[in-house]
């Protein structure tokens, strides 16, 4: 259970730069001014149910809903009695107008192959895949595991499940067979959809082999549908495994979309907690779609002619909400890229943006910091003038990286939307509306309309301006998770017992004098130095603002005098080597930026930081390394295990 030990978190970040939305952007935006944003919020606060009902009517309902919300704390039912289908809203709804022949998916494979699917073509493929699933015995409510590379068929498989009321559980293709087996077993999935392999940095990821390994201990799986992607040799078990190519294209493209209850589960997605086994976050249909559809307009200001690219893999919630369901429900043209950002060279992303004239680009701070490390020259080689809006998600973005993103990628012309949300929230909760809200580097700015975010003490009292506290949401919202799969107790204990009557996010935050929200990271990551609770993110941000530093992660180590001492793990720019002089310089730099309190007691130079596959730094592991603890616990979500060994070596060296 995430702890709320904090009464307050001391905040030290002082960032005063402010960027108003460019006038020409605002003039064309869905929401054009702060006044307009305030007016929408006022309406949402005055009558949240009427507000969300109006939003939900932007979707196609087979049967209209009656009651908007049944809130039986902490259980929500949205749009009661309505029937709806997610695939119908993402596809069929667009087929009787000009969007029918519009590109829905533009896909680029890592080797350089590419495909374009119009809405009609995508709808036909989804129909065929849905019929194929039916022929395998998949029924309404059955769980289907999807373990695929980032190819159009991954989205097709998700939408095919949605079409017939099957609940998909996408497992990121970078996960091991072990992690896959755990997730299949928890969901008791009946069918697994996979590929022979996937491409990653020119190498083959052996997906089918991993499935075979996993299925040795997954008794619930009856059939495996295998897409041919890379052409490697795989074993096909008779009676269980079927080639996509042999089954799907032969099906009829017509498959009626099931009219499902608004609360019918759309998917489960596993997210690792700090301890214990991964939680299967459950999202349902009507509320989730309402949330992701609205945010396409509010946050991404989506227009008919945009080319929209979210770089997240469909294995993460960002891929679910902002590569598949949100943009397709909104009728967007979505770009999908299969592979690594540095294949064949470090400029692949910029080359893709120029090639397809991408206008909206959404990525993660960890990627941005990597690009900074690779150097501006890679970017400068390409014409990025098609871009009009940039987004960030996944972690706090340090002001340094934000400024680089704005200048080098956005040409000082594109607003940046720093979007805060979680797997559990379903969609974006805190973010600027780019035509309405002035941005500040490092701040996710303000909560979206209808989202009752607050920063509070452990007792649940709102903190004053510029005080750190716990980030909570006071009222239910349509996209919220409904439960943890087969573990309602955990649902309650994880999110609804810490602060009376509210949803606890597990994050710390601060609200500044303008009401802007600054996310300070997981409260579990806070360091307590002599009774001052410091958000790790702010010390890290100070370190990264030094020219030599590429990335930094700070953790606390038990200290007899101070309670905790600050240990900083630092990677350097351009292969530079760290020495005692630089160490002193960095410590002094933090003192200058924040104050003596935050001075790292220890600065450790390292080649890489331990990260999850979605790019979040695993501070838990660093904390254990810093305090000399040898038992590291669950490391299945770690991207590169060798990083740990190296960190240990660095310690000895
Ligand atoms: C979308 C996603 C959720 C956690 C969340 C935060 C952190 C995400 C931001 C952020 C600061 C942001 N889902 N986080 N976005 N922190 N600013 N814009 O990442 O379930 O994988 O992670 O990620 O700690 O609680 S997630």
XYZ file of C-alpha atoms and ligand atoms in Angstrom:
679
model
C 0.000 0.000 0.000
C 1.490 3.407 -0.910
C 2.292 5.235 2.304
C 1.181 8.719 3.182
C 3.690 9.224 5.915
C 4.274 12.732 4.617
C 2.534 15.586 6.306
C 4.221 17.861 3.883
C 6.970 17.723 1.305
C 9.372 20.622 1.162
C 9.542 22.118 -2.250
C 12.611 23.873 -3.475
C 12.157 24.203 -7.208
C 11.995 27.805 -8.309
C 11.110 28.142 -11.923
C 9.743 31.463 -13.078
C 9.745 31.232 -16.883
C 6.297 31.371 -18.375
C 5.183 30.899 -21.985
C 1.778 32.146 -23.073
C 0.057 30.216 -25.866
C 1.035 31.646 -29.275
C -1.774 33.923 -30.526
C -2.190 32.097 -33.838
C -2.408 28.752 -32.028
C -5.090 30.057 -29.662
C -7.084 31.594 -32.487
C -7.572 28.164 -34.054
C -7.725 26.078 -30.873
C -10.768 24.251 -29.523
C -10.320 26.135 -26.260
C -8.966 29.604 -26.977
C -8.380 31.383 -23.691
C -7.977 31.103 -19.953
C -11.442 32.596 -19.575
C -12.914 29.916 -21.762
C -11.089 27.200 -19.779
C -12.380 28.718 -16.529
C -15.920 28.820 -17.867
C -15.809 25.103 -18.778
C -14.405 24.247 -15.349
C -17.091 26.268 -13.656
C -19.780 24.415 -15.540
C -18.164 21.065 -14.683
C -17.890 21.953 -10.975
C -21.434 23.232 -10.738
C -22.944 20.036 -12.119
C -20.360 17.317 -12.812
C -22.913 14.753 -13.882
C -24.574 17.029 -16.418
C -21.131 17.991 -17.672
C -19.883 14.434 -18.156
C -23.207 13.353 -19.649
C -22.785 16.037 -22.283
C -19.247 14.801 -22.995
C -20.465 11.203 -23.276
C -23.012 12.226 -25.880
C -20.098 12.833 -28.208
C -19.973 9.032 -28.532
C -22.372 6.755 -30.360
C -24.676 4.865 -27.997
C -26.818 1.958 -29.186
C -29.066 2.649 -26.245
C -28.813 5.993 -24.436
C -27.810 5.898 -20.774
C -30.177 6.882 -17.987
C -28.446 7.867 -14.754
C -25.031 9.450 -15.380
C -23.280 8.241 -12.214
C -23.871 5.767 -9.440
C -21.200 6.488 -6.842
C -21.035 3.988 -4.085
C -17.654 4.905 -2.594
C -15.206 3.723 -3.854
C -17.166 2.052 -6.656
C -18.375 4.006 -9.665
C -20.814 3.144 -12.413
C -20.942 5.646 -15.224
C -23.669 6.084 -17.836
C -25.941 3.507 -16.298
C -28.104 1.449 -18.636
C -26.433 2.735 -21.791
C -25.107 0.264 -24.350
C -22.073 1.026 -26.452
C -19.150 -0.540 -28.347
C -15.611 0.826 -28.397
C -14.718 -0.582 -31.824
C -17.932 0.819 -33.278
C -16.978 4.242 -31.933
C -13.426 3.992 -33.250
C -14.398 2.689 -36.700
C -18.000 2.325 -37.938
C -18.973 5.755 -36.732
C -16.496 7.291 -39.180
C -17.582 5.259 -42.189
C -20.618 7.166 -43.368
C -18.809 10.438 -44.035
C -15.568 11.773 -45.485
C -13.464 10.003 -42.860
C -14.213 6.694 -44.511
C -11.291 7.150 -46.904
C -9.070 9.028 -44.483
C -5.884 7.373 -43.229
C -6.583 5.916 -39.799
C -3.175 4.306 -39.323
C 0.083 5.230 -40.969
C 2.559 2.609 -39.924
C 6.306 2.503 -40.341
C 8.163 -0.719 -39.628
C 11.645 -0.630 -38.184
C 13.290 -2.049 -41.344
C 11.707 0.787 -43.347
C 8.582 -0.918 -44.720
C 5.360 1.033 -44.359
C 1.590 0.677 -44.634
C -1.416 2.968 -44.634
C -4.857 1.793 -43.556
C -7.898 3.970 -44.139
C -10.784 3.856 -41.686
C -12.646 1.531 -44.056
C -9.642 -0.784 -44.422
C -9.057 -0.840 -40.680
C -12.737 -1.562 -40.032
C -12.632 -4.490 -42.460
C -9.493 -5.929 -40.840
C -11.008 -5.598 -37.380
C -14.178 -7.346 -38.628
C -12.118 -10.239 -40.004
C -10.066 -10.568 -36.852
C -13.217 -10.445 -34.707
C -14.744 -13.267 -36.766
C -11.505 -15.222 -36.438
C -11.632 -14.852 -32.648
C -15.227 -16.038 -32.647
C -14.193 -19.082 -34.671
C -11.668 -19.845 -31.930
C -14.462 -19.869 -29.390
C -13.868 -16.425 -27.895
C -17.016 -15.024 -26.323
C -18.245 -11.912 -24.609
C -16.320 -11.545 -21.307
C -13.477 -13.941 -22.228
C -9.936 -12.663 -21.741
C -7.493 -12.498 -24.627
C -3.769 -11.908 -24.112
C -2.032 -9.808 -26.764
C 1.771 -10.063 -26.928
C 2.805 -8.354 -30.127
C 5.231 -5.946 -31.721
C 3.986 -2.456 -32.562
C 2.331 -3.402 -35.857
C -1.171 -2.519 -37.137
C -2.357 -6.015 -36.193
C -1.776 -5.178 -32.533
C -4.375 -2.404 -32.715
C -6.562 -4.609 -34.910
C -6.465 -7.364 -32.289
C -7.418 -4.939 -29.509
C -10.327 -3.522 -31.487
C -11.456 -7.006 -32.555
C -11.706 -8.000 -28.890
C -13.627 -4.823 -28.127
C -15.981 -5.525 -31.012
C -17.178 -8.841 -29.572
C -16.957 -7.924 -25.895
C -13.805 -9.924 -25.129
C -11.494 -8.293 -22.574
C -7.972 -7.776 -23.840
C -4.864 -7.901 -21.741
C -1.955 -6.477 -23.695
C 1.453 -7.535 -22.425
C 4.388 -5.432 -23.607
C 6.487 -7.343 -26.154
C 9.653 -6.573 -24.204
C 8.474 -8.555 -21.189
C 9.938 -11.984 -20.502
C 8.055 -15.276 -20.740
C 7.903 -15.254 -16.958
C 6.120 -11.909 -16.799
C 3.827 -12.989 -19.645
C 2.868 -16.199 -17.849
C 2.012 -14.324 -14.634
C -0.264 -11.961 -16.514
C -1.962 -14.693 -18.556
C -2.603 -16.710 -15.429
C -3.969 -13.833 -13.403
C -6.430 -13.021 -16.195
C -7.078 -16.687 -17.075
C -6.838 -15.777 -20.736
C -8.292 -18.245 -23.211
C -6.497 -17.111 -26.362
C -3.117 -15.481 -26.924
C -2.415 -13.339 -29.985
C 1.248 -12.963 -30.834
C 3.742 -12.808 -33.711
C 6.655 -14.980 -34.734
C 8.902 -12.134 -33.645
C 9.366 -8.385 -33.644
C 12.115 -6.026 -34.736
C 14.101 -4.091 -32.183
C 17.304 -2.270 -33.149
C 17.743 -4.612 -36.089
C 17.496 -7.686 -33.863
C 14.652 -10.174 -33.638
C 12.657 -10.319 -30.427
C 11.558 -13.959 -30.156
C 7.939 -13.419 -29.219
C 6.581 -16.829 -30.187
C 9.376 -18.627 -28.362
C 8.561 -16.617 -25.258
C 4.904 -17.548 -25.615
C 5.815 -21.246 -25.917
C 7.919 -20.976 -22.774
C 5.178 -19.125 -20.886
C 2.442 -21.544 -21.940
C 4.199 -24.417 -20.193
C 2.512 -23.035 -17.097
C -0.644 -21.422 -18.477
C -3.433 -24.016 -18.469
C -6.143 -21.508 -19.441
C -4.842 -20.892 -22.990
C -6.596 -22.948 -25.672
C -5.467 -21.259 -28.906
C -2.572 -19.119 -30.061
C -2.942 -16.876 -33.102
C 0.442 -16.093 -34.663
C 1.156 -13.206 -37.027
C 4.087 -13.615 -39.377
C 6.172 -10.489 -38.940
C 9.878 -11.290 -39.141
C 9.888 -14.753 -40.751
C 12.031 -16.471 -38.125
C 11.564 -20.160 -37.570
C 9.018 -20.945 -34.892
C 7.362 -24.069 -33.636
C 3.627 -24.354 -34.245
C 1.906 -26.738 -31.905
C -0.826 -28.704 -33.648
C -4.330 -28.062 -32.414
C -3.220 -25.009 -30.430
C -1.311 -22.646 -32.732
C -2.719 -21.042 -35.871
C -1.183 -18.659 -38.374
C -2.936 -15.291 -38.624
C -2.358 -15.398 -42.395
C -4.281 -18.629 -42.727
C -7.174 -17.781 -40.466
C -7.893 -14.043 -40.550
C -7.865 -12.994 -44.250
C -10.335 -15.782 -45.088
C -12.971 -14.333 -42.742
C -15.812 -12.034 -43.645
C -15.033 -8.375 -42.918
C -18.512 -7.989 -41.510
C -18.970 -8.653 -37.848
C -21.667 -6.937 -35.916
C -20.422 -4.854 -33.002
C -21.843 -6.172 -29.723
C -24.054 -3.716 -27.865
C -22.316 -3.827 -24.490
C -23.244 -2.342 -21.176
C -21.451 0.952 -20.502
C -19.678 -0.786 -17.602
C -18.600 -3.810 -19.641
C -14.838 -4.280 -19.064
C -12.844 -3.142 -22.086
C -9.447 -4.276 -20.878
C -7.164 -5.145 -18.033
C -3.654 -3.758 -18.006
C -1.043 -4.853 -15.502
C 0.944 -2.265 -13.647
C 3.635 -3.041 -11.130
C 3.299 -1.637 -7.684
C 6.364 -0.920 -5.545
C 5.928 -4.351 -3.988
C 3.976 -7.488 -4.651
C 2.597 -8.912 -7.858
C 1.419 -6.683 -10.697
C -2.088 -5.303 -10.419
C -4.588 -5.883 -13.219
C -6.128 -2.457 -13.622
C -9.646 -2.800 -15.034
C -11.126 -0.221 -17.395
C -14.685 -0.319 -18.671
C -16.195 0.986 -21.870
C -18.426 4.078 -21.761
C -16.604 6.150 -19.179
C -13.137 5.325 -20.462
C -14.026 6.250 -24.036
C -15.626 9.495 -22.896
C -12.458 10.476 -21.043
C -9.988 9.634 -23.818
C -12.149 11.242 -26.496
C -12.526 14.520 -24.596
C -8.822 14.780 -23.869
C -7.944 14.405 -27.571
C -9.704 17.707 -28.053
C -8.807 19.509 -24.820
C -5.150 18.497 -24.615
C -4.083 17.610 -28.156
C -6.392 20.149 -29.776
C -6.931 17.530 -32.475
C -8.059 18.754 -35.885
C -9.217 16.834 -38.931
C -5.927 17.251 -40.823
C -3.472 16.499 -38.024
C -0.943 13.690 -38.265
C -0.701 12.544 -34.707
C 2.166 10.469 -33.285
C 2.330 9.036 -29.805
C 5.574 7.082 -29.455
C 4.338 4.800 -26.661
C 4.135 1.064 -27.217
C 0.623 -0.401 -27.001
C 1.887 -2.422 -24.043
C 1.521 0.699 -21.862
C -1.590 2.600 -20.967
C -0.393 5.528 -23.072
C -0.509 3.248 -26.107
C -4.027 2.101 -25.195
C -5.484 5.547 -24.552
C -3.481 7.732 -26.914
C -2.393 5.487 -29.778
C -5.541 3.403 -30.125
C -8.778 4.367 -28.373
C -8.528 8.153 -27.978
C -7.275 9.119 -31.435
C -9.380 6.583 -33.324
C -12.538 7.522 -31.425
C -11.729 11.095 -32.463
C -11.218 10.109 -36.115
C -7.534 11.062 -36.185
C -4.737 9.947 -38.483
C -2.406 8.040 -36.176
C 1.216 7.344 -36.906
C 2.681 4.156 -35.473
C 6.390 3.308 -35.543
C 7.487 -0.207 -34.743
C 11.059 0.133 -33.625
C 13.837 1.866 -31.765
C 14.615 5.608 -31.966
C 18.234 4.852 -32.843
C 17.777 2.468 -35.743
C 19.491 2.622 -38.117
C 20.763 5.892 -36.643
C 19.990 8.383 -33.894
C 17.711 10.516 -36.068
C 15.013 7.973 -36.898
C 12.243 9.887 -35.082
C 13.090 13.174 -36.805
C 13.267 11.449 -40.140
C 9.790 9.990 -39.547
C 8.342 13.357 -38.517
C 9.694 14.932 -41.707
C 8.636 12.019 -43.918
C 4.994 11.970 -42.788
C 4.605 15.650 -41.836
C 3.709 14.803 -38.253
C 1.927 17.724 -36.571
C 1.412 16.444 -33.010
C 4.213 14.561 -31.269
C 3.787 12.923 -27.854
C 6.708 11.253 -26.081
C 8.363 10.703 -22.689
C 10.974 12.741 -20.766
C 13.338 9.779 -20.697
C 13.353 9.821 -24.521
C 13.854 13.585 -24.586
C 16.860 13.340 -22.266
C 18.308 10.643 -24.500
C 17.914 12.877 -27.552
C 19.680 15.694 -25.723
C 22.546 13.320 -24.996
C 22.762 12.321 -28.670
C 23.144 15.953 -29.660
C 21.247 18.577 -31.667
C 22.951 17.767 -34.966
C 20.723 14.708 -35.462
C 17.653 16.895 -35.178
C 19.008 19.715 -37.312
C 19.346 17.407 -40.299
C 15.546 17.305 -40.694
C 12.708 19.680 -41.438
C 10.386 19.565 -38.424
C 8.274 22.530 -39.464
C 5.116 20.374 -39.712
C 5.026 20.111 -35.902
C 2.523 22.342 -34.138
C 2.162 20.730 -30.708
C 4.439 18.690 -28.424
C 3.468 16.459 -25.521
C 5.247 14.800 -22.616
C 4.153 11.964 -20.338
C 5.438 9.387 -17.897
C 7.599 11.298 -15.477
C 8.166 14.816 -14.297
C 9.961 16.607 -17.108
C 12.829 18.647 -15.733
C 12.858 22.309 -16.887
C 16.166 21.750 -18.666
C 14.705 19.031 -20.898
C 11.498 21.033 -21.351
C 13.439 24.044 -22.651
C 15.408 21.861 -25.059
C 12.216 20.197 -26.299
C 10.652 23.588 -26.901
C 13.667 25.068 -28.661
C 15.234 22.243 -30.614
C 12.195 20.107 -31.491
C 9.437 22.715 -31.325
C 11.388 25.557 -32.947
C 10.097 27.825 -30.132
C 6.780 27.733 -31.976
C 4.981 24.704 -30.526
C 3.238 24.701 -27.160
C 4.201 21.813 -24.884
C 1.552 19.833 -23.043
C 3.048 18.147 -19.977
C 0.347 15.594 -19.262
C 0.012 13.996 -15.825
C -2.017 10.822 -15.504
C -1.730 7.143 -14.572
C -2.691 3.682 -15.779
C -5.374 3.908 -13.129
C -6.807 7.235 -14.268
C -7.406 5.965 -17.820
C -6.791 9.326 -19.420
C -5.039 12.652 -18.904
C -5.988 14.467 -15.684
C -3.648 17.434 -15.364
C -2.319 19.232 -18.423
C -2.366 22.574 -20.099
C -4.951 23.170 -22.789
C -2.440 24.422 -25.340
C -4.488 27.315 -26.715
C -5.655 28.506 -23.325
C -3.056 27.974 -20.625
C 0.363 29.603 -20.361
C 2.961 26.942 -19.671
C 5.821 26.857 -17.185
C 8.733 24.470 -17.793
C 8.284 21.492 -15.470
C 4.673 22.093 -14.494
C 1.710 20.033 -15.718
C -0.221 23.267 -14.966
C -3.927 22.813 -14.177
C -6.445 20.012 -13.776
C -8.763 19.441 -16.726
C -12.454 20.317 -16.410
C -14.346 17.925 -14.159
C -11.155 16.603 -12.530
C -11.182 17.510 -8.844
C -7.433 17.332 -8.163
C -6.100 18.698 -4.892
C -2.869 18.732 -2.893
C -3.375 17.841 0.738
C -1.785 16.979 4.062
C -2.031 13.495 5.509
C -5.214 14.639 7.217
C -6.708 15.560 3.855
C -6.509 19.328 4.301
C -5.583 21.361 1.230
C -2.071 22.789 1.587
C -1.265 26.434 0.987
C 0.519 27.925 -1.997
C 3.997 26.499 -2.596
C 3.731 23.757 -0.025
C 4.219 20.187 -1.089
C 1.665 17.526 -0.241
C -0.187 14.491 -1.502
C -1.906 14.591 -4.862
C -5.482 13.347 -4.653
C -8.672 13.445 -6.712
C -11.769 14.286 -4.726
C -14.508 13.214 -7.102
C -14.955 10.208 -9.410
C -14.299 10.749 -13.116
C -15.464 8.628 -16.069
C -12.074 7.137 -17.050
C -11.113 5.952 -13.561
C -10.217 2.319 -12.997
C -13.155 0.309 -11.706
C -11.251 -2.306 -9.742
C -8.137 -4.464 -9.629
C -8.901 -7.669 -11.480
C -10.122 -10.272 -8.992
C -8.813 -8.214 -6.083
C -11.343 -5.588 -4.957
C -9.654 -5.337 -1.553
C -6.462 -4.217 -3.172
C -8.413 -1.674 -5.194
C -9.714 -0.126 -2.015
C -6.516 -0.361 -0.003
C -4.276 0.997 -2.716
C -6.231 4.086 -3.574
C -9.093 4.843 -1.209
C -8.058 4.427 2.405
C -5.255 6.987 2.707
C -7.303 10.154 2.361
C -10.878 10.175 3.534
C -13.362 10.056 0.675
C -10.793 10.637 -2.078
C -8.619 8.812 -4.623
C -4.949 8.871 -3.603
C -2.537 8.935 -6.561
C 0.646 7.969 -4.701
C 2.304 11.108 -6.077
C 3.454 14.218 -4.290
C 2.771 17.654 -5.718
C 2.875 21.360 -5.030
C 0.496 24.091 -6.091
C 2.228 27.396 -6.791
C 0.990 30.961 -6.297
C -0.842 30.816 -9.653
C -2.539 27.546 -8.779
C -0.247 25.582 -11.106
C 0.495 21.999 -10.137
C 4.067 20.696 -9.978
C 4.296 16.932 -9.702
C 7.108 15.922 -7.367
C 7.175 12.187 -8.064
C 6.045 9.184 -6.042
C 5.783 9.992 -2.351
C 7.617 6.737 -1.667
C 10.635 8.368 -3.314
C 10.822 11.337 -0.959
C 14.078 11.816 0.974
C 13.904 13.013 4.550
C 16.985 15.072 5.433
C 16.977 16.354 8.999
C 13.196 16.434 9.014
C 12.931 18.180 5.665
C 11.135 16.085 3.115
C 12.704 16.674 -0.267
C 11.201 15.514 -3.531
C 13.880 13.574 -5.404
C 12.778 15.124 -8.650
C 13.880 18.610 -7.662
C 17.400 17.599 -6.711
C 17.631 15.611 -9.917
C 16.438 18.565 -11.884
C 19.149 20.723 -10.309
C 21.817 18.172 -11.203
C 20.638 17.891 -14.810
C 20.829 21.653 -15.189
C 24.637 21.256 -14.939
C 26.176 21.047 -18.412
C 28.057 17.799 -17.736
C 25.039 15.821 -16.533
C 22.771 13.784 -18.805
C 20.561 12.082 -16.223
C 20.351 11.890 -12.473
C 18.482 9.860 -9.902
C 18.562 10.637 -6.198
C 17.673 8.394 -3.307
C 17.944 8.459 0.458
C 20.365 6.325 2.469
C 19.914 5.865 6.204
C 22.098 8.348 8.080
C 22.592 8.466 11.812
C 22.806 12.209 12.019
C 20.309 13.411 9.488
C 17.841 10.555 9.214
C 18.598 10.218 5.548
C 21.488 11.289 3.375
C 21.139 12.153 -0.313
C 22.846 9.789 -2.738
C 22.916 10.920 -6.372
C 23.451 8.531 -9.260
C 24.582 10.486 -12.288
C 25.188 9.719 -15.967
C 27.325 12.180 -17.910
C 27.009 13.808 -21.323
C 28.849 12.396 -24.291
C 30.776 9.621 -22.549
C 32.524 12.066 -20.217
C 34.273 10.494 -17.210
C 33.490 11.565 -13.690
C 36.196 12.465 -11.178
C 36.547 13.974 -7.739
C 36.588 17.494 -9.099
C 33.336 17.089 -10.986
C 31.836 15.428 -7.925
C 32.595 18.520 -5.825
C 31.359 20.765 -8.569
C 28.020 18.948 -8.740
C 27.549 19.064 -4.991
C 28.235 22.798 -5.055
C 25.876 23.180 -7.978
C 22.993 21.623 -6.041
C 23.743 23.924 -3.102
C 23.585 26.911 -5.433
C 20.355 25.765 -7.087
C 18.478 24.522 -4.030
C 20.418 25.038 -0.825
C 22.816 23.251 1.483
C 20.071 20.969 2.739
C 19.861 19.155 -0.580
C 23.632 18.760 -1.053
C 24.258 15.157 -2.112
C 26.406 13.374 0.438
C 27.474 11.031 -2.250
C 27.659 11.427 -6.041
C 28.102 8.195 -7.979
C 28.915 8.274 -11.653
C 27.380 5.483 -13.655
C 26.928 4.514 -17.295
C 23.198 3.928 -17.008
C 20.319 4.090 -14.548
C 17.982 1.184 -13.833
C 14.696 1.881 -15.587
C 11.448 0.142 -16.237
C 10.769 -0.629 -19.850
C 8.534 2.402 -20.085
C 11.424 4.565 -18.939
C 10.697 5.238 -15.287
C 13.741 5.197 -13.039
C 13.510 2.386 -10.477
C 14.578 4.322 -7.403
C 13.650 1.400 -5.203
C 16.618 -0.518 -6.638
C 18.937 2.458 -6.293
C 17.810 2.912 -2.713
C 18.785 -0.661 -1.983
C 22.134 -0.293 -3.736
C 22.845 2.968 -1.901
C 22.218 1.335 1.453
C 24.186 -1.787 0.558
C 21.133 -4.062 0.570
C 21.790 -7.180 -1.475
C 18.215 -8.454 -1.805
C 16.683 -6.502 -4.613
C 13.226 -8.063 -4.765
C 11.159 -8.025 -7.938
C 13.232 -6.974 -10.952
C 10.956 -8.314 -13.717
C 10.039 -4.830 -14.924
C 13.669 -3.743 -15.226
C 14.680 -2.973 -18.794
C 18.326 -4.011 -18.680
C 19.457 -6.272 -15.868
C 23.139 -5.668 -16.602
C 22.702 -2.107 -15.357
C 22.461 -3.430 -11.822
C 25.671 -5.381 -12.078
C 27.409 -2.315 -13.477
C 26.096 -0.121 -10.690
C 27.515 -2.565 -8.161
C 30.854 -2.635 -9.965
C 30.979 1.147 -10.082
C 30.517 1.086 -6.354
C 33.535 -1.117 -5.855
C 35.612 0.692 -8.480
C 0.711 7.670 -18.166
C 1.607 6.922 -17.231
C 1.985 6.869 -13.633
C 2.999 7.668 -12.843
C 2.391 8.832 -12.113
C 3.583 9.758 -11.971
C 4.331 9.572 -13.267
C 3.219 10.329 -15.393
C 3.712 12.456 -15.412
C 4.237 11.878 -14.239
C 5.054 13.924 -13.588
C 3.912 13.857 -15.640
N 0.999 5.967 -16.476
N 3.920 10.562 -14.265
N 3.088 11.460 -16.101
N 4.907 12.610 -13.339
N 4.592 14.543 -14.699
N 3.471 14.482 -16.725
O 2.782 7.185 -17.179
O 0.788 4.301 -14.659
O 2.720 4.181 -16.117
O 2.619 5.894 -14.457
O 3.970 8.254 -13.713
O 4.381 9.344 -10.899
O 1.841 8.430 -10.892
S 1.770 5.009 -15.410
